[in-house]
Structure formats: C-alpha cells, structure tokens
Amino acid sequence: MLVDWDQILIALQETISMVAFSLAFATIIGLPLGILLVVTRKGHLWENAPVFNVLNAVVNVFRSIPFIILMVAVIPFTRLIVGTSIGTAAAIVPMVLFSGPYIARLIENSLLEVDPGVMEAAQAMGATPRQIIVRFLLPEALSSLILGLTIATIGLVGASAMAGAIGGGGLGDLAITYGYQRFDTVVMIITVAILVVMVQGLQTTGNILSKKIRRR
Amino acid sequence: MITFEKVTKIYESTGKQVKALDDVDLHIEKGEIYGVIGFSGAGKSSLIRCVNLLERPTSGKVVVNNQDLLSLSPKELREAKRNIGMIFQHFNLLNSKTVFTNVAMPLLLTKTPKEEVKKRVYELLDFVGLRDKADNYPDQLSGGQKQRIGIARALSTQPSVLLCDEATSALDPQTTQSILDLLKRINKEYNITILIITHEMGVIREICDKVAVLDQGKVIEAGSVFDVFAQPKTEIAHNFVSTVMHDEIPESVHQLIQSQESTSQIYRIVFVGESAGAPLLSQIAKQFDVEVNVLFGSITELQGTPFGNLIVKFEGEAKEISRVIMHINQQEVTVKEVLDNVS
Ligand SMILES: Nc1ncnc2c1ncn2[C@@H]1O[C@H](COP(=O)(O)OP(=O)(O)OP(=O)(O)O)[C@@H](O)[C@H]1O
Ligand SMILES: [Mg+2]
C-alpha cells in the first residue's frame, strides 16, 4: 500500500497550526482569567466576591462540557466569527473555548502555590497590586505555569484530533478518514505514532524549560 | 517614631472573633531597639504587622514618623512603607530572582536609575558581607545568608524604621548571634529604629534597649531592659527573664528561708556593672557588724554589661542589718528582701 507522505505532512502542519493558534488565544483568555480567579479571592489583592463567584461558575460550566459536545454547540458562534463551521480555522474556536477555562484553572493553581510570604514582602515594600502580580506572583509561579501550559498544550493536541472528526483537518482527520473509514491501518498507525512523538516532545520540552527556570 | 494609641485588632474567622490586640498603647523613640516578647498566639505578629498596615487595626491609631498611617491614601501609604523596612522569619525572598535582583527590588519598583540601583545594591551587599553572592539564587544560600539578603533588601530604600518578625527564629544560635550583631550595627551606623518581635528572651537581652511583654493581646509590662530584668513585675515577665537568667532560688535556699532565724535575713541584690557586686559585699563585711553569706549568685550580660543577681544572708542584729540595707540602697543596686514563696 502506498503512503502519501505529502498528505501526512499537510495534516501535521494543520495540527500544529490548530494547536499553536488555539494555545495562543486560549492563553490570552486564560491568563487574565486565572489571575483574576486568584486576586479576587477572600483576603487577596482585589478581594471581590461577586466577580470571583461569577468567574468561578463560568469556568466550571465550560470545564464540564465534553469537547465533542462543545464543538457542536458553538457552531453558530463559530460561524459568526470565522464565517464557516468547517476547516482548520473553524476548529480553533471551540478549541479556544475548551482550553481557555482549563488554562485559567491551571494558572490559578500555579499562582496559589506561590508562598504567601513573598506577597507579604511585596506589600511591605510598597508594591502596587499590579507590580505584585507582574513582578512577584508571575515570576515566582513561572516554572509551574510552564508545566501547566504543557499539560494544556497536550490537551489541545488531543482536542485537535477530535476536531478532525468534524472536518477540522489535521492528523486526527487523516487517521479517521483513512484508518476508520477506509481501513488503511498503515496511515492510521503513522498518524498515531506522530501524535505520540509530538506529545512526548512537548512534555520533555516543558519539563526542561520548567526546570531551567526553577533553577534547582 | 512609632506610636500605638489604643490599637485593637479583631480577626473574624468562621463567625468567631479573635481579639489579637487589645487596647495596645506603645511608644518607640527614634534610634531605639525595641523588643516585644510573648508566647505563641500572644499577638506579636499582629502587632508588628499593624506598624506597616499589612494588617489594619480594627480600631486605634498608628503613627509612624509623625504620619497617622490610617489616614493615608493607598498611594501615600505605599510611599510611607518605603520608609519602613521589614524582615521575616522565613526571609520571603524571590526564589526566581538572583540575590542582586532581590536586593534591588524595592528600588526597581520606583524606576530608580540603573546606575544608582547598582551602586546601592553593591553597597548593601558589602555591608552584609555577601557581595560575592550577587549572582546566586536564594536557594544556594544558607539561612543566615538569606536573612542577610532580607536585611539588605529591607535597607535598600534607606528606611528609618526596621521591623523584624521573629527574624532569628529559624536560625541556629551562632547564626542568630551574627544576625543580631548585624542589626546592632545597622542601628548604630544608620540610626535606624528597630522593632523586634521574638519569643526568645536571649534576643531581648542581647540587643534591645526597651522591651514590652505581650500576653493575650495586652501589653502587660514595658520598660527598659534593665528594669524588666532587675525587677519583673509580672509572673510572665519573670518567667521570660528566668529563661536566660538562672535566678530561680534553689530548694535548699528556700528551706533556709523557711527556717529563718530572727538574727538573719535574706536579701536579693541585683546589680549592674562590674564594680557593683562583690566589692560591695566585702565592703559591708568590713564596715558593719554583720556576717555576709552568699547563698546563691548568677551573672549574665545585658548589652555587654554584667548584670548580677545575688542572694545573700546577713546575720547580725536587726538594727545593724537595716543600716546595711540603707547603705546598699544608696548604691546603684536594687535590694529586696526575700521572703518565702517569693522567688
Ligand atoms: N489572619 C487571621 N485570622 C484569624 N485569626 C488570626 C489571624 N492571624 C492571627 N490570628 C489569631 O490572632 C491571635 C494572635 O496571633 P499572632 O499571629 O499575632 O500571634 P503571635 O504572638 O505572633 O504568635 P506566634 O509566636 O505563634 O507567631 C492568635 O490567636 C491567632 O490565632
Ligand atoms: Mg508570629
């Protein structure tokens, strides 16, 4: 059986761009959301119970919807934004909605791990709330943030494969159309292998980066 | 320099109220090293955190450097905090930043020119003796070194007040000593007022001029370290003094007191300085018609000056003994009759 390597390469590029764009947008949404989930808590910088409760609930709602359902549910919204509901660009919309709140939670966790003593020192030296976040909280949490983002990225690789099922393109699409519908096991095995290597590579890179930043 | 007026702090947690500070009045003069001692939960941390409003008092007034802190806007308060340095039990350094950046941080927050930051940071690192560690990270330092960096950071904005919350409690005795020496130097060289919170009387003895004893949120005793050591007024203060001055009267002496004959009387003599103790006694033995018998004695150092505690028995006629006491009272020593059950 002949393997069409060009097709696989294109699918790989599609997966990478889906994951990369989704990660970028999801982080743009998730980072401020995660920070707000921390600083609006009781006893924190900008304690604000209504804001915290609303954000917390919204994140929980999104986190509880399985991706496959989310994808279908947001089709009208996707159309509104990208103009179509199929294709790589269209897949990015549900991926961002799926990953953004997830990243918010991961960031929230990392920031909560920061030693409260460091914040205390920051307050004692007269740092503004903004400075406390930018110069103290985020740098101290960076190593753990990177690990969190690694997990989120791997989650997106999985989601991108599912997005393939509704015509998003990418490796997942390829695996399903060839492997499942045409019984071409070779192509399926190749795509799965590529996904495995990708996930391994991401995790290793994340670990190395995080370790380098932690300096231990 | 620092004044507390009727400061009360009440914490509310899960419906329960905890009164951590109860109507505290305190006055700390410029250039003083002031210690606050108390048991765990006495409210010490609450007290020191009210000085820079890390914790806002529930009621009362906090004045630092003639500024009523509670009346300041957030911006003015941040400005005021730059004049109040603080060091912590667990150092609270940024692990993700080098020693240099840690010390520079308070300056970086106000966008101080780079050259000036560099100059000031190296000056401070020299002062605390860690210039060669500038490019290291905090986790490469020992506890004592971390506290030195904490001190350098606290001094970077040239504050006039330094707050130390259990700054030596995580350190071994030798390192504690070197940090206390450093604090003493800071006080002398920069004339910085220092407020120290501790549960170790040794720290108070070593460097403080004045001390306040805190118990259940109340200042139960305050005064010069000499006065509190010489004549603690409260049981708790006495117990703290005892931890570093072994002035418990031994059981045998207690028995002696109980079987006290009418011709002898037992006194506690507290003296300060080298010349005050023993020479006084030999002089008494020569001048007066009494037998002097030292039952128990201990000596410690308060800020480099010997501080002694003698329990002596005078034997002789009551009239002669009261002459002796009058004579002692004219000297710079305190004398107190020891009755049984008074320790
Ligand atoms: N944030 C808080 N919320 C509720 N209660 C508190 C809080 N901080 C302190 N307390 C309570 O206030 C009282 C005084 O606490 P504080 O930390 O001032 O004592 P401390 O003298 O510093 O004790 P330690 O020597 O153990 O540090 C304690 O009963 C404590 O449980
Ligand atoms: Mg404490």
XYZ file of C-alpha atoms and ligand atoms in Angstrom:
591
model
C 0.000 0.000 0.000
C 1.289 3.418 -0.911
C 1.632 6.011 1.826
C 1.003 9.566 0.735
C 3.631 11.400 2.781
C 2.678 14.798 1.371
C -0.781 14.365 2.743
C 0.592 13.429 6.148
C 2.874 16.456 6.128
C -0.019 18.770 5.337
C -2.078 17.173 8.115
C 0.801 17.638 10.528
C 1.064 21.308 9.608
C -2.659 21.708 10.132
C -2.466 20.100 13.565
C 0.462 22.257 14.560
C -1.230 25.437 13.458
C -4.510 24.477 15.145
C -2.723 23.750 18.399
C -0.476 26.790 18.205
C -3.228 29.291 17.425
C -5.620 27.780 19.973
C -2.890 27.805 22.612
C -2.092 31.438 21.902
C -5.713 32.606 22.057
C -6.576 30.338 24.986
C -3.636 31.735 26.940
C -4.692 35.278 26.121
C -8.071 34.451 27.654
C -6.887 32.032 30.346
C -4.026 34.052 31.840
C -6.025 37.107 32.906
C -8.887 34.848 33.942
C -6.563 32.719 36.080
C -5.027 35.826 37.654
C -8.484 37.233 38.411
C -9.529 33.936 39.980
C -6.644 34.345 42.409
C -6.655 38.051 43.225
C -10.419 38.367 43.710
C -10.387 35.663 46.375
C -11.067 36.434 50.004
C -8.164 38.188 51.621
C -6.315 38.714 48.351
C -5.246 41.843 46.449
C -8.599 42.739 44.934
C -10.966 40.732 47.073
C -14.304 40.776 45.245
C -16.762 38.003 45.989
C -19.254 38.700 43.140
C -16.553 38.785 40.462
C -14.901 35.666 41.863
C -18.161 33.734 42.089
C -19.241 34.607 38.558
C -15.859 33.778 37.004
C -15.601 30.611 39.004
C -19.032 29.455 37.850
C -18.398 30.342 34.191
C -15.123 28.418 34.202
C -16.813 25.433 35.804
C -19.585 25.417 33.209
C -17.142 25.403 30.311
C -14.950 22.832 32.008
C -17.860 20.454 32.441
C -18.872 20.338 28.763
C -17.179 17.487 26.868
C -15.234 18.810 23.920
C -17.141 16.875 21.329
C -20.411 18.460 22.513
C -18.870 21.887 22.883
C -17.724 21.701 19.283
C -21.228 21.154 18.015
C -22.861 23.508 20.480
C -20.809 26.502 19.451
C -21.222 26.080 15.696
C -23.397 29.217 15.373
C -20.812 31.197 17.298
C -18.016 29.756 15.172
C -19.862 30.772 12.024
C -20.260 34.269 13.389
C -16.530 34.590 13.965
C -14.861 32.676 11.132
C -17.698 32.709 8.645
C -17.755 28.914 8.349
C -18.092 25.956 10.662
C -15.721 23.581 8.928
C -11.986 23.662 8.394
C -8.917 24.341 10.463
C -9.797 27.951 11.332
C -13.256 26.899 12.438
C -11.830 24.198 14.701
C -9.796 26.796 16.557
C -12.908 28.477 18.005
C -14.174 25.528 20.087
C -10.583 24.600 20.946
C -10.036 28.047 22.439
C -13.324 27.911 24.335
C -12.352 24.477 25.621
C -8.799 25.282 26.566
C -9.130 28.876 27.835
C -11.011 27.999 31.034
C -8.764 24.974 31.518
C -5.685 27.164 31.291
C -7.335 29.615 33.690
C -7.626 26.821 36.267
C -4.043 25.672 35.737
C -2.777 29.222 36.124
C -4.937 29.740 39.180
C -3.359 26.647 40.735
C 0.179 27.732 39.969
C -0.383 31.200 41.393
C -1.955 29.824 44.556
C 1.177 27.784 45.146
C 3.302 30.923 45.454
C 4.488 31.424 49.039
C 2.168 33.989 50.665
C 5.269 35.328 52.404
C 6.548 36.646 49.079
C 3.360 38.658 48.609
C 3.675 39.911 52.118
C 7.199 41.104 51.428
C 5.949 42.789 48.258
C 3.231 44.593 50.164
C 5.668 45.584 52.893
C 7.952 47.235 50.343
C 5.063 49.263 48.937
C 4.463 47.476 45.633
C 1.254 48.344 43.779
C -1.188 45.484 43.141
C -0.096 45.490 39.502
C 3.567 45.255 40.490
C 2.776 42.452 42.896
C 1.227 40.438 40.070
C 3.808 41.216 37.404
C 6.997 41.329 39.451
C 6.288 38.851 42.238
C 3.428 36.434 41.599
C 4.040 35.591 37.945
C 7.842 35.197 38.079
C 7.605 33.052 41.215
C 4.962 30.859 39.559
C 6.604 30.756 36.117
C 8.174 27.327 36.430
C 4.884 25.814 37.491
C 2.979 27.869 34.883
C 5.079 26.317 32.150
C 4.252 22.836 33.356
C 0.588 23.802 33.376
C 0.749 25.176 29.845
C 2.475 21.980 28.741
C -0.451 19.974 30.034
C -2.858 22.357 28.285
C -0.954 22.037 25.013
C -1.112 18.264 25.151
C -4.822 18.557 25.850
C -5.114 20.692 22.722
C -3.316 18.078 20.630
C -5.998 15.619 21.723
C -8.757 18.128 21.046
C -7.345 18.878 17.591
C -7.665 15.202 16.717
C -11.317 15.291 17.722
C -11.843 18.496 15.791
C -10.723 16.494 12.781
C -13.866 14.442 13.120
C -15.994 17.415 12.133
C -13.771 18.320 9.244
C -11.166 20.376 11.007
C -8.337 18.739 9.130
C -5.078 17.703 10.725
C -3.738 14.345 11.830
C -6.945 13.355 13.558
C -8.945 13.911 10.407
C -6.435 11.830 8.466
C -6.485 8.997 10.953
C -10.249 8.833 10.899
C -10.814 9.137 7.152
C -8.096 6.636 6.246
C -7.910 4.397 9.241
C -11.545 4.150 10.221
C -13.427 4.734 7.011
C -11.022 3.122 4.513
C -9.350 0.552 6.749
C -5.894 1.872 5.846
C -4.178 0.814 9.061
C -0.725 1.964 7.947
C -1.741 5.616 7.701
C -3.547 5.337 10.989
C -0.518 3.871 12.716
C 1.719 6.558 11.247
C -0.543 9.376 12.449
C -0.841 7.864 15.902
C 2.942 7.489 16.037
C 3.383 11.111 15.069
C 0.929 12.159 17.788
C 2.791 10.077 20.379
C 6.129 11.608 19.396
C 4.572 15.063 19.478
C 3.163 14.625 22.969
C 6.436 13.156 24.250
C 8.365 16.023 22.721
C 6.049 18.623 24.228
C 6.232 17.107 27.700
C 10.004 16.808 27.605
C 10.423 20.373 26.387
C 8.029 21.600 29.057
C 9.913 19.730 31.773
C 13.277 21.045 30.651
C 12.053 24.640 30.400
C 10.358 24.495 33.754
C 13.410 23.012 35.408
C 15.672 25.601 33.890
C 13.514 28.367 35.252
C 13.182 26.804 38.685
C 16.978 26.748 38.931
C 17.202 23.778 41.213
C 8.947 57.412 65.992
C 6.319 54.701 66.322
C 3.247 55.268 68.428
C 0.316 52.951 69.007
C -2.761 54.518 70.563
C -5.426 52.157 71.818
C -4.816 49.740 68.977
C -7.235 46.845 68.870
C -7.202 44.125 66.255
C -10.023 41.636 65.961
C -9.929 38.788 63.453
C -13.149 37.272 62.282
C -12.954 33.743 61.053
C -15.942 31.478 60.523
C -18.126 33.593 62.731
C -15.724 33.523 65.655
C -13.928 36.622 66.819
C -10.337 36.579 67.992
C -9.006 39.635 69.771
C -5.334 39.550 68.794
C -4.550 43.040 70.097
C -6.443 44.584 72.962
C -6.140 48.311 73.505
C -2.401 48.457 72.968
C -0.500 51.651 73.714
C 3.138 51.707 72.747
C 5.736 54.352 72.166
C 9.057 53.771 70.476
C 11.632 56.534 70.311
C 13.857 57.265 67.359
C 17.056 55.211 67.372
C 15.791 52.689 69.881
C 15.942 48.938 69.572
C 12.611 47.893 70.963
C 11.726 44.286 71.665
C 8.317 42.733 72.030
C 8.189 39.330 73.653
C 5.326 36.968 74.304
C 4.145 33.414 73.990
C 2.846 31.935 70.777
C -0.516 33.464 69.969
C 0.066 36.494 72.201
C -0.451 38.811 69.232
C 3.157 39.691 68.441
C 2.885 39.237 64.689
C -0.402 41.095 64.647
C 1.284 43.962 66.455
C 4.248 44.299 64.127
C 2.030 43.889 61.058
C -0.037 46.831 62.245
C 3.053 49.052 62.104
C 3.118 48.942 58.302
C -0.568 48.116 57.945
C -0.028 44.671 56.490
C -2.871 44.236 58.936
C -5.275 47.124 59.534
C -6.183 47.695 63.177
C -9.877 47.308 63.948
C -9.632 50.500 65.991
C -6.978 52.829 67.328
C -4.240 54.919 65.851
C -0.840 54.032 64.408
C 1.610 56.873 63.987
C 4.968 56.314 62.305
C 7.290 59.207 61.596
C 4.566 61.685 62.577
C 2.230 60.214 59.974
C -1.111 58.807 61.005
C -0.968 55.753 58.741
C -4.687 55.009 58.832
C -5.476 58.410 57.360
C -3.258 57.942 54.303
C -4.444 57.211 50.780
C -3.215 53.928 49.246
C -0.596 55.853 47.291
C 0.608 57.799 50.325
C 0.687 54.578 52.309
C 2.903 52.865 49.722
C 5.197 55.874 49.943
C 5.232 55.634 53.745
C 6.053 51.923 53.580
C 9.265 52.701 51.751
C 10.365 54.307 54.970
C 9.602 51.128 56.939
C 11.778 48.120 56.131
C 10.722 44.660 57.195
C 12.418 41.289 57.574
C 10.725 37.967 58.140
C 11.215 34.663 59.919
C 11.213 32.779 56.630
C 13.059 35.514 54.727
C 10.422 35.736 51.959
C 12.911 36.209 49.146
C 12.022 35.695 45.486
C 13.416 32.289 44.583
C 13.177 33.050 40.884
C 15.467 36.089 41.113
C 19.149 36.497 41.847
C 20.400 37.930 45.087
C 21.137 41.164 43.239
C 17.586 41.492 41.906
C 16.125 40.595 45.278
C 18.021 43.390 46.988
C 17.273 45.771 44.105
C 13.548 45.003 44.018
C 12.277 47.856 46.209
C 14.282 50.260 44.030
C 13.100 48.710 40.769
C 9.518 49.301 41.868
C 10.085 53.044 41.700
C 12.087 53.005 38.498
C 15.304 54.158 40.127
C 18.054 54.829 37.548
C 20.087 51.707 36.764
C 23.443 53.090 37.867
C 22.046 54.208 41.163
C 20.447 50.791 41.776
C 23.729 49.049 41.057
C 25.685 51.314 43.343
C 23.226 50.981 46.195
C 22.865 47.193 45.890
C 26.617 46.571 45.960
C 26.974 48.974 48.853
C 24.391 46.957 50.803
C 25.848 43.601 49.802
C 29.186 44.837 51.085
C 27.545 45.924 54.296
C 26.042 42.487 54.917
C 29.199 40.774 53.678
C 27.721 38.949 50.684
C 28.948 40.850 47.650
C 30.276 37.659 46.095
C 26.789 36.117 46.157
C 25.211 38.784 43.938
C 24.596 36.411 41.036
C 23.499 33.443 43.130
C 19.927 32.405 43.719
C 18.416 32.311 47.224
C 18.221 28.510 47.266
C 22.004 28.441 47.033
C 22.320 30.293 50.346
C 22.215 29.236 53.985
C 19.501 30.514 56.307
C 21.783 33.129 57.819
C 22.839 34.334 54.388
C 19.217 34.542 53.277
C 18.403 36.692 56.271
C 21.330 38.968 55.427
C 19.894 39.365 51.956
C 16.492 40.055 53.518
C 18.134 42.751 55.611
C 19.930 44.261 52.616
C 16.643 44.343 50.717
C 14.857 45.985 53.627
C 17.540 48.674 53.813
C 17.649 49.455 50.107
C 15.133 52.292 50.346
C 17.016 53.788 53.300
C 14.165 53.413 55.763
C 14.179 54.983 59.205
C 12.416 52.016 60.780
C 13.202 48.310 60.536
C 10.635 45.713 61.588
C 11.848 42.210 62.443
C 9.242 39.500 62.913
C 10.984 36.517 64.522
C 13.934 37.273 62.259
C 16.217 34.802 64.006
C 13.753 32.097 64.987
C 14.642 29.865 62.043
C 18.385 30.138 62.689
C 20.858 28.297 64.888
C 22.321 30.082 67.937
C 25.570 31.064 66.261
C 23.876 32.438 63.165
C 21.335 34.183 65.379
C 24.197 35.922 67.130
C 25.707 37.134 63.877
C 22.349 38.459 62.647
C 21.804 40.241 65.958
C 25.256 41.780 65.676
C 24.347 42.963 62.196
C 21.119 44.521 63.468
C 23.088 46.267 66.191
C 25.433 47.683 63.570
C 22.511 48.892 61.476
C 21.084 50.648 64.494
C 24.391 52.329 65.318
C 25.627 53.206 61.837
C 22.380 54.302 60.238
C 20.489 55.292 63.391
C 17.561 53.160 62.304
C 14.834 52.480 64.826
C 14.374 48.733 65.162
C 11.307 46.873 66.383
C 11.976 43.225 67.151
C 9.369 40.559 67.766
C 10.587 37.419 69.446
C 9.734 34.670 71.847
C 13.353 34.330 72.952
C 14.457 36.403 75.895
C 18.044 35.880 74.747
C 17.355 38.117 71.758
C 15.963 40.846 74.008
C 18.923 40.564 76.375
C 21.359 40.721 73.501
C 20.309 43.851 71.664
C 17.205 45.593 72.958
C 17.082 48.877 74.849
C 13.436 48.548 75.784
C 11.063 45.653 75.990
C 7.329 45.128 76.118
C 5.756 41.891 77.257
C 2.653 40.943 75.346
C 0.105 38.500 76.664
C -3.285 37.741 75.174
C -3.152 40.888 73.100
C -2.296 43.163 76.007
C 0.969 44.854 76.903
C 1.308 43.638 80.465
C 4.694 45.138 81.120
C 7.008 47.578 79.373
C 10.173 49.379 80.252
C 13.915 49.424 79.846
C 15.502 46.022 79.505
C 17.493 46.673 82.698
C 14.392 47.428 84.699
C 12.471 44.447 83.432
C 15.417 42.125 84.074
C 16.075 43.576 87.501
C 12.501 43.739 88.678
C 9.993 41.967 86.505
C 6.577 42.981 87.735
C 4.531 40.179 86.254
C 4.784 36.432 86.522
C 5.129 36.086 82.740
C 7.900 38.668 82.529
C 9.634 36.924 85.373
C 9.405 33.592 83.599
C 10.907 35.069 80.469
C 13.743 36.606 82.460
C 14.340 33.249 84.139
C 14.885 31.580 80.785
C 18.138 33.491 80.366
C 18.991 34.465 83.947
C 19.112 31.425 86.105
C 17.786 33.241 89.093
C 15.478 30.604 90.459
C 16.269 30.245 94.089
C 17.403 26.686 94.761
C 15.326 24.479 97.010
C 17.988 24.436 99.714
C 17.788 28.192 99.946
C 14.034 28.016 100.204
C 14.406 25.706 103.158
C 16.837 28.079 104.733
C 14.366 30.873 104.378
C 11.670 28.826 105.986
C 13.825 28.056 108.980
C 14.936 31.646 109.097
C 16.256 32.639 112.494
C 15.373 36.018 113.793
C 19.006 37.047 113.724
C 19.432 36.566 109.999
C 17.718 37.989 106.965
C 17.914 37.016 103.351
C 18.037 39.541 100.531
C 18.197 39.532 96.809
C 20.670 42.048 95.413
C 20.505 42.910 91.760
C 23.466 44.789 90.427
C 24.656 46.173 87.138
C 28.256 46.675 86.107
C 31.453 45.067 87.228
C 32.157 47.016 90.368
C 28.781 46.847 91.978
C 28.548 43.294 93.260
C 31.301 41.558 95.102
C 33.223 44.680 96.206
C 30.075 45.969 97.833
C 29.704 42.847 99.923
C 33.267 42.747 101.155
C 32.964 46.400 102.000
C 29.830 45.692 104.028
C 31.500 42.877 105.860
C 34.276 45.250 106.896
C 32.188 48.293 107.732
C 29.280 46.720 109.534
C 28.958 44.262 112.321
C 27.229 41.591 110.223
C 28.125 38.262 108.735
C 27.679 38.199 104.964
C 26.885 34.888 103.435
C 26.278 34.446 99.702
C 23.708 31.726 99.229
C 23.287 31.916 95.530
C 24.529 34.008 92.692
C 24.214 34.289 88.973
C 25.520 36.687 86.449
C 24.631 37.409 82.864
C 25.345 40.116 80.367
C 22.935 42.813 79.278
C 24.273 44.586 76.227
C 27.829 43.910 77.216
C 27.415 44.960 80.834
C 27.489 42.354 83.573
C 24.167 42.000 85.273
C 24.176 40.077 88.510
C 21.785 38.584 90.891
C 22.930 37.617 94.371
C 21.029 36.109 97.209
C 22.774 36.849 100.458
C 22.154 36.235 104.100
C 23.011 38.902 106.593
C 23.482 37.702 110.134
C 23.540 40.121 112.964
C 21.373 42.471 114.976
C 18.247 43.715 113.242
C 19.323 47.331 113.727
C 22.676 46.703 112.152
C 21.095 44.872 109.207
C 18.744 47.747 108.467
C 21.774 50.057 108.436
C 23.328 47.732 105.892
C 20.211 47.865 103.745
C 20.180 51.655 103.915
C 23.790 51.641 102.829
C 23.081 49.312 99.920
C 20.152 51.397 98.830
C 22.465 54.342 98.395
C 24.461 52.366 95.861
C 23.351 51.745 92.332
C 21.875 48.395 93.106
C 18.453 47.121 93.900
C 17.903 45.187 97.020
C 14.838 43.302 98.001
C 14.098 41.155 100.994
C 13.428 37.603 100.024
C 10.504 36.080 101.804
C 9.464 32.555 101.326
C 7.382 31.878 98.237
C 8.773 34.987 96.664
C 11.183 33.893 94.039
N -5.493 36.045 59.782
C -6.003 35.620 60.947
N -7.275 35.210 61.048
C -7.786 34.799 62.214
N -7.121 34.753 63.369
C -5.843 35.154 63.359
C -5.205 35.607 62.146
N -3.929 35.927 62.427
C -3.774 35.694 63.737
N -4.899 35.224 64.299
C -5.105 34.894 65.732
O -4.728 36.011 66.498
C -4.003 35.626 67.658
C -2.633 36.300 67.656
O -1.881 35.808 66.557
P -0.415 36.312 66.220
O -0.007 35.652 64.966
O -0.375 37.785 66.281
O 0.390 35.705 67.454
P 1.967 35.606 67.664
O 2.233 36.183 69.009
O 2.695 36.184 66.524
O 2.196 34.042 67.720
P 3.462 33.190 67.205
O 4.532 33.351 68.224
O 2.916 31.798 67.179
O 3.829 33.691 65.863
C -3.935 34.111 67.611
O -4.948 33.619 68.442
C -4.202 33.766 66.181
O -4.856 32.538 66.085
Mg 4.031 35.371 64.981
